Short mmCIF file of C-alpha atoms in Angstrom, two decimals:
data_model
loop_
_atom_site.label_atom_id
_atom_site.label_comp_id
_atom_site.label_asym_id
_atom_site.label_seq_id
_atom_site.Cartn_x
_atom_site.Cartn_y
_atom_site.Cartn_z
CA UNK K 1 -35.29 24.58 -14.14
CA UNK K 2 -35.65 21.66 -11.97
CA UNK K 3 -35.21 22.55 -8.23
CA UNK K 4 -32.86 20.69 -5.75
CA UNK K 5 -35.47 19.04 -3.92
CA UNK K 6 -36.87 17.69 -7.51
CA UNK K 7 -33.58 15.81 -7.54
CA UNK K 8 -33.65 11.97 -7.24
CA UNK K 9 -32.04 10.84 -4.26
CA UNK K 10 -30.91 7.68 -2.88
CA UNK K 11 -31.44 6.72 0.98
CA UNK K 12 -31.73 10.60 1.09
CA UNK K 13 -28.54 11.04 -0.84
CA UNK K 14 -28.60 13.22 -4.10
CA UNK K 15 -27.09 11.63 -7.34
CA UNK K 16 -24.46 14.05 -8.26
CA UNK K 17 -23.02 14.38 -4.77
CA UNK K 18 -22.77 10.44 -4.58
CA UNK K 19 -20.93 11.13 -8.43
CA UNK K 20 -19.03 13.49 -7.16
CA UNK K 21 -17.88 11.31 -4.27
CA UNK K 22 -16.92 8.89 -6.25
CA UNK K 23 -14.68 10.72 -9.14
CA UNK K 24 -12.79 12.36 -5.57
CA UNK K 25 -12.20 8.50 -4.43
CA UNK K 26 -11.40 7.56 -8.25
CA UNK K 27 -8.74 10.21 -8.23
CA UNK K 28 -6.93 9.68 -4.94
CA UNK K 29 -7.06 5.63 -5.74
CA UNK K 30 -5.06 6.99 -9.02
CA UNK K 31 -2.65 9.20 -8.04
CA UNK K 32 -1.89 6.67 -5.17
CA UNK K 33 -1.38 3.92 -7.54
CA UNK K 34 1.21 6.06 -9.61
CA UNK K 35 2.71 6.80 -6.75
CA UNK K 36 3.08 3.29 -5.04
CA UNK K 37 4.37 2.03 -8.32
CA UNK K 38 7.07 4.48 -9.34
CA UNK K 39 5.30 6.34 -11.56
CA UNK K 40 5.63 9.36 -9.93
CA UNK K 41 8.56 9.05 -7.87
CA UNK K 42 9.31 10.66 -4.60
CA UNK K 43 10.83 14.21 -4.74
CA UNK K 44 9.16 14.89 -8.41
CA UNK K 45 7.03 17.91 -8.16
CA UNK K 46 3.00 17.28 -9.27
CA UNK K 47 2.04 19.73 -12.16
CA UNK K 48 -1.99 20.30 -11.36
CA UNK K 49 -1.88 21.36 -15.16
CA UNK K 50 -0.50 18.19 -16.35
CA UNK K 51 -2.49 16.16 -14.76
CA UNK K 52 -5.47 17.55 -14.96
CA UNK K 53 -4.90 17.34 -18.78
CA UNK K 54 -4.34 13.71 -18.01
CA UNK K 55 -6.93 12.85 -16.08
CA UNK K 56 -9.14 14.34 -17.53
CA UNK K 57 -10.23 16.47 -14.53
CA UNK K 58 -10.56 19.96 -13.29
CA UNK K 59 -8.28 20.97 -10.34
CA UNK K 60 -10.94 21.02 -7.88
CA UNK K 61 -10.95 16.93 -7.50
CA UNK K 62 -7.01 16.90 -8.01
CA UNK K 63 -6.66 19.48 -4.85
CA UNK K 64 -9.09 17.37 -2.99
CA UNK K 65 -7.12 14.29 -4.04
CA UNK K 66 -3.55 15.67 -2.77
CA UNK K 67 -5.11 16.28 0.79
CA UNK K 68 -6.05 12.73 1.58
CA UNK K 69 -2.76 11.99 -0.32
CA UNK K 70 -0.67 14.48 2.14
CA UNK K 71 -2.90 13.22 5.23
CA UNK K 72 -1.45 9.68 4.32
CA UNK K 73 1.70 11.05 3.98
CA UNK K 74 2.11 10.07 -0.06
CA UNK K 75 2.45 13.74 -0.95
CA UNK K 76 3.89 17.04 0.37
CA UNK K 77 2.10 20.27 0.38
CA UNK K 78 3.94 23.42 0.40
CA UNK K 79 2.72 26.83 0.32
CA UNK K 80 3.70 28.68 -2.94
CA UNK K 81 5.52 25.69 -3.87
CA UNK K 82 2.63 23.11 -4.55
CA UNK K 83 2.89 19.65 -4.16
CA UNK K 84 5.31 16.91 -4.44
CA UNK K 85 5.83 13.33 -4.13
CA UNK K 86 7.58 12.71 -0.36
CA UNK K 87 10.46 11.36 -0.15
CA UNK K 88 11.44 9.53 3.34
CA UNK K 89 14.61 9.97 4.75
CA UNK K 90 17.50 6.94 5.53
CA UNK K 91 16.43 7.48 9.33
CA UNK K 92 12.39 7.34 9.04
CA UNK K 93 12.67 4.62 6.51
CA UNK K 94 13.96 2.77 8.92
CA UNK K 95 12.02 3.79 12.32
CA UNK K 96 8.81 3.49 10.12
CA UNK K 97 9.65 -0.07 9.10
CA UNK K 98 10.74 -1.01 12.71
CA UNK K 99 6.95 -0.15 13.51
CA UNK K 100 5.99 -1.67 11.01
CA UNK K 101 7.62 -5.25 11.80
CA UNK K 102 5.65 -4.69 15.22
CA UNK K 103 2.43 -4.07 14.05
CA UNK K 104 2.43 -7.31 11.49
CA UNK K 105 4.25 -9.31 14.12
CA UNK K 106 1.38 -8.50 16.12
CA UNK K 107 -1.33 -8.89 13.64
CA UNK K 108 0.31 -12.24 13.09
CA UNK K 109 -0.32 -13.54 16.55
CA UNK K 110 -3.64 -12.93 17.02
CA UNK K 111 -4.86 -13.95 13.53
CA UNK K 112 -3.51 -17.08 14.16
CA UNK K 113 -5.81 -17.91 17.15
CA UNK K 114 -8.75 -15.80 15.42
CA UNK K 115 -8.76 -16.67 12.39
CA UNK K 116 -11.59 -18.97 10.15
CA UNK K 117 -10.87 -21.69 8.08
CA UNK K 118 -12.69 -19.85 5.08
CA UNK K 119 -9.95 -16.70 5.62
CA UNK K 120 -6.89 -19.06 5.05
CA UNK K 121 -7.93 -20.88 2.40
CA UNK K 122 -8.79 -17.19 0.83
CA UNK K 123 -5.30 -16.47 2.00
CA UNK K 124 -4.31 -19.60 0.22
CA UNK K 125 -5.88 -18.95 -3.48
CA UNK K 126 -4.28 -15.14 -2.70
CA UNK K 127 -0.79 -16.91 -1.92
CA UNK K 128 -1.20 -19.29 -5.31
CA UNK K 129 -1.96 -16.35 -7.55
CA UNK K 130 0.61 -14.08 -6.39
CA UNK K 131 2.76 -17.22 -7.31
CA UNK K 132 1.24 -17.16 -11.01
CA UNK K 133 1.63 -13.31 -11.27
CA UNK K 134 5.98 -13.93 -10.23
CA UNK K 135 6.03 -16.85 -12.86
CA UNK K 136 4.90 -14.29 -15.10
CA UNK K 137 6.92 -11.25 -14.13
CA UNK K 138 3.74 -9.19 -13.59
CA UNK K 139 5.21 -7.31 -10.53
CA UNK K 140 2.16 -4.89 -9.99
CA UNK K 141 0.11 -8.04 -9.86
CA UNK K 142 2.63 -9.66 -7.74
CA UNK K 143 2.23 -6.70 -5.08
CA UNK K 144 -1.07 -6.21 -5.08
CA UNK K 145 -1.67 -9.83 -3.91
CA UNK K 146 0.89 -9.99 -1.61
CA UNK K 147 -0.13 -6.64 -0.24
CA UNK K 148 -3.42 -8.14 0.03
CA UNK K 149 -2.49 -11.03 2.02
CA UNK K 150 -0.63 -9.01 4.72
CA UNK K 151 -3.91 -7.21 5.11
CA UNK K 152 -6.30 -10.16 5.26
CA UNK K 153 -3.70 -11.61 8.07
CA UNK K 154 -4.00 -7.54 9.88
CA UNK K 155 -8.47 -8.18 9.27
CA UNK K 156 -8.14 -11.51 10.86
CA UNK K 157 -6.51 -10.01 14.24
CA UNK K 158 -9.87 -8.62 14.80
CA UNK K 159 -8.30 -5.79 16.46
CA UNK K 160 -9.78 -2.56 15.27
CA UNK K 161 -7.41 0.01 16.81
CA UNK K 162 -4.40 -2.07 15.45
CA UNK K 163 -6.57 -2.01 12.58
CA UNK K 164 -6.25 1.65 12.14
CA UNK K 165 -3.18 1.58 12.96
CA UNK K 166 -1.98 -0.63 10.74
CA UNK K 167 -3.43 1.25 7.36
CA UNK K 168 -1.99 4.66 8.17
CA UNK K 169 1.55 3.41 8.49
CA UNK K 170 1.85 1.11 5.92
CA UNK K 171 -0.15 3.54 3.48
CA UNK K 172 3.68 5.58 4.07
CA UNK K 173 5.83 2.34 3.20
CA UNK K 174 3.56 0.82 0.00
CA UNK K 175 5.85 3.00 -2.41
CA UNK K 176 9.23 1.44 -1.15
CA UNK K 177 7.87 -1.73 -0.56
CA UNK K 178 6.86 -2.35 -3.99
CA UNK K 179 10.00 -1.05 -5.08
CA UNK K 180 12.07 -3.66 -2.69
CA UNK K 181 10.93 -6.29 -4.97
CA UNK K 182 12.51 -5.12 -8.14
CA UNK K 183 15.55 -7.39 -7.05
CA UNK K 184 15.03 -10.79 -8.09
CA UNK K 185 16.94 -12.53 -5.13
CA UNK K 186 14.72 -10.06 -2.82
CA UNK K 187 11.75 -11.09 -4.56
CA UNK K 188 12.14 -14.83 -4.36
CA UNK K 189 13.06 -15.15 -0.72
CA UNK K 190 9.73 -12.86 -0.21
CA UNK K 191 8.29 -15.62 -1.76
CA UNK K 192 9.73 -18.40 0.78
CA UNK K 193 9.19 -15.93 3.64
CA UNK K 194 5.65 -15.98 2.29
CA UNK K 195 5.10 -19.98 2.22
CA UNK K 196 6.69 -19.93 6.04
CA UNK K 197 3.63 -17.72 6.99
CA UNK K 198 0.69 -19.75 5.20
CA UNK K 199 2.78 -22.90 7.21
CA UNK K 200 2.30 -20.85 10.26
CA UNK K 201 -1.18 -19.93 9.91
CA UNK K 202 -2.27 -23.80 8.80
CA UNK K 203 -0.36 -24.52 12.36
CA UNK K 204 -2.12 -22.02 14.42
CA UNK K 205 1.35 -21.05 15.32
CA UNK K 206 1.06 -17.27 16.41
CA UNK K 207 4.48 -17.02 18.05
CA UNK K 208 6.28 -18.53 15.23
CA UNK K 209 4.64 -16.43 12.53
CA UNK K 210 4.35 -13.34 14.53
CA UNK K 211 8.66 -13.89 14.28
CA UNK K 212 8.46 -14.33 10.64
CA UNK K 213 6.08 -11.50 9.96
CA UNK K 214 8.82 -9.19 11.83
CA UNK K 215 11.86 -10.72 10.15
CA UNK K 216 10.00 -10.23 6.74
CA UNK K 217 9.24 -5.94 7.01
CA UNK K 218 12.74 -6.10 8.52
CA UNK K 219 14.38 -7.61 5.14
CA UNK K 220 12.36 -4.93 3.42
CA UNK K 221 13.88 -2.53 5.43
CA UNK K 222 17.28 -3.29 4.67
CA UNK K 223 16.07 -4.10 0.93
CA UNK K 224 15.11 -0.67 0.49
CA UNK K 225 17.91 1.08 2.26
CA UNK K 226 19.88 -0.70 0.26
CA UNK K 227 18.50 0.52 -2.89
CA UNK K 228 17.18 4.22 -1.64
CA UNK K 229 19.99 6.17 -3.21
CA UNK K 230 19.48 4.37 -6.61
CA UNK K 231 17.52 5.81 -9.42
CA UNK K 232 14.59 3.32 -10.15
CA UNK K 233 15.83 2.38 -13.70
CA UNK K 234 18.76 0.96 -12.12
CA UNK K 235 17.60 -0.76 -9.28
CA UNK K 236 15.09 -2.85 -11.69
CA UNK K 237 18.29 -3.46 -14.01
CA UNK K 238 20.28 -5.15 -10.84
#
């Protein structure tokens, strides 16, 4: 039997833990994706059986996985009761969104003073293909790239406690804000919202886009009040 110190190890490291690692980060990126995109919608009560059986997985990783998941406030954890999708109410939809608009107003004007030519024209190419993915109706791809531009704007602040900041709240708002977009009047004045900021940024003009960055997460606020009581099948219909 080959003994633990026979293992092969890298920068002191042993394989299967780094393995291991990565199927717990594999899983959590999963269940959050399901979870951001409706899949598994808030209040619906997560079967370990289930999806073990679709996963693939034993329930070791998938317990490990709902922690992070219930640290970033995706999932609720209660005892005898397992876990469950959370579901925000009216009143901290709308206090966590009012942070929120702070934190990307913010993030707005600093990145406009910090931030390198090479980061908005990546911005740029991220702003032109989330433009392909709404021609095409591909929402998931839509999000992902807006999503992605708000946080290459939040990088560019160079602020790492905002940075911090930032992640943890918005990891509690990625669910409804994908879902805000399902509307397609809300998604196309995203859209121009989202051509006023890359004006902004080419300007160096942190005032003006730290205004629209808060006027934007507040229409997403009111987007997703708006729809909150709806089942998702309708609100996509609308």
């Amino acid at each position: 039997m080959q003994k633990m110190e026979d293992l092969p190890t890298i920068a002191g490291t042993e394989i299967p833990r780094v393995e291991r690692l990565r199927l717990h980060d594999t899983v959590v990126d999963h269940l959050r994706k399901l979870i951001i995109e409706g899949v598994l919608s808030p209040g619906v009560k997560l079967n370990e059986r289930e999806l073990c059986e679709t996963l693939g997985i034993s329930r070791t990783p998938l317990r490990e996985a709902f922690k992070v998941l219930a640290a970033e406030g995706l999932i609720e954890i209660a005892p005898n009761r397992g876990a469950s999708v959370a579901r925000m109410t009216e009143k901290e939809i709308w206090e966590t969104f009012e942070l929120m608009s702070a934190l990307e107003g913010f993030s707005g004007e600093l990145a406009a003073e910090r931030m390198t030519a090479v980061e908005l024209a990546e911005i740029k190419a991220l702003h032109y293909a989330m433009l392909a993915c709404r021609a095409q109706q591909d929402l998931p791809g839509y999000y992902a790239r807006n999503q992605e531009i708000h946080d290459r704007i939040n990088e560019a602040a160079r602020n790492g406690a905002l940075r911090q900041t930032y992640i943890s709240i918005n990891r509690r708002l990625m669910a409804l804000r994908f879902r805000s977009n399902f509307r397609t009047d809300k998604w196309d004045r995203a859209i121009d919202e989202h051509e006023q900021m890359i004006a902004a940024l080419e300007a160096k003009d942190g005032k003006r886009l730290s205004e629209i960055l808060r006027k934007h997460l507040l229409a997403k606020r009111d987007a997703v009040l708006q729809i909150h009581a709806e089942p998702v099948g309708d609100a996509r219909n609308d």
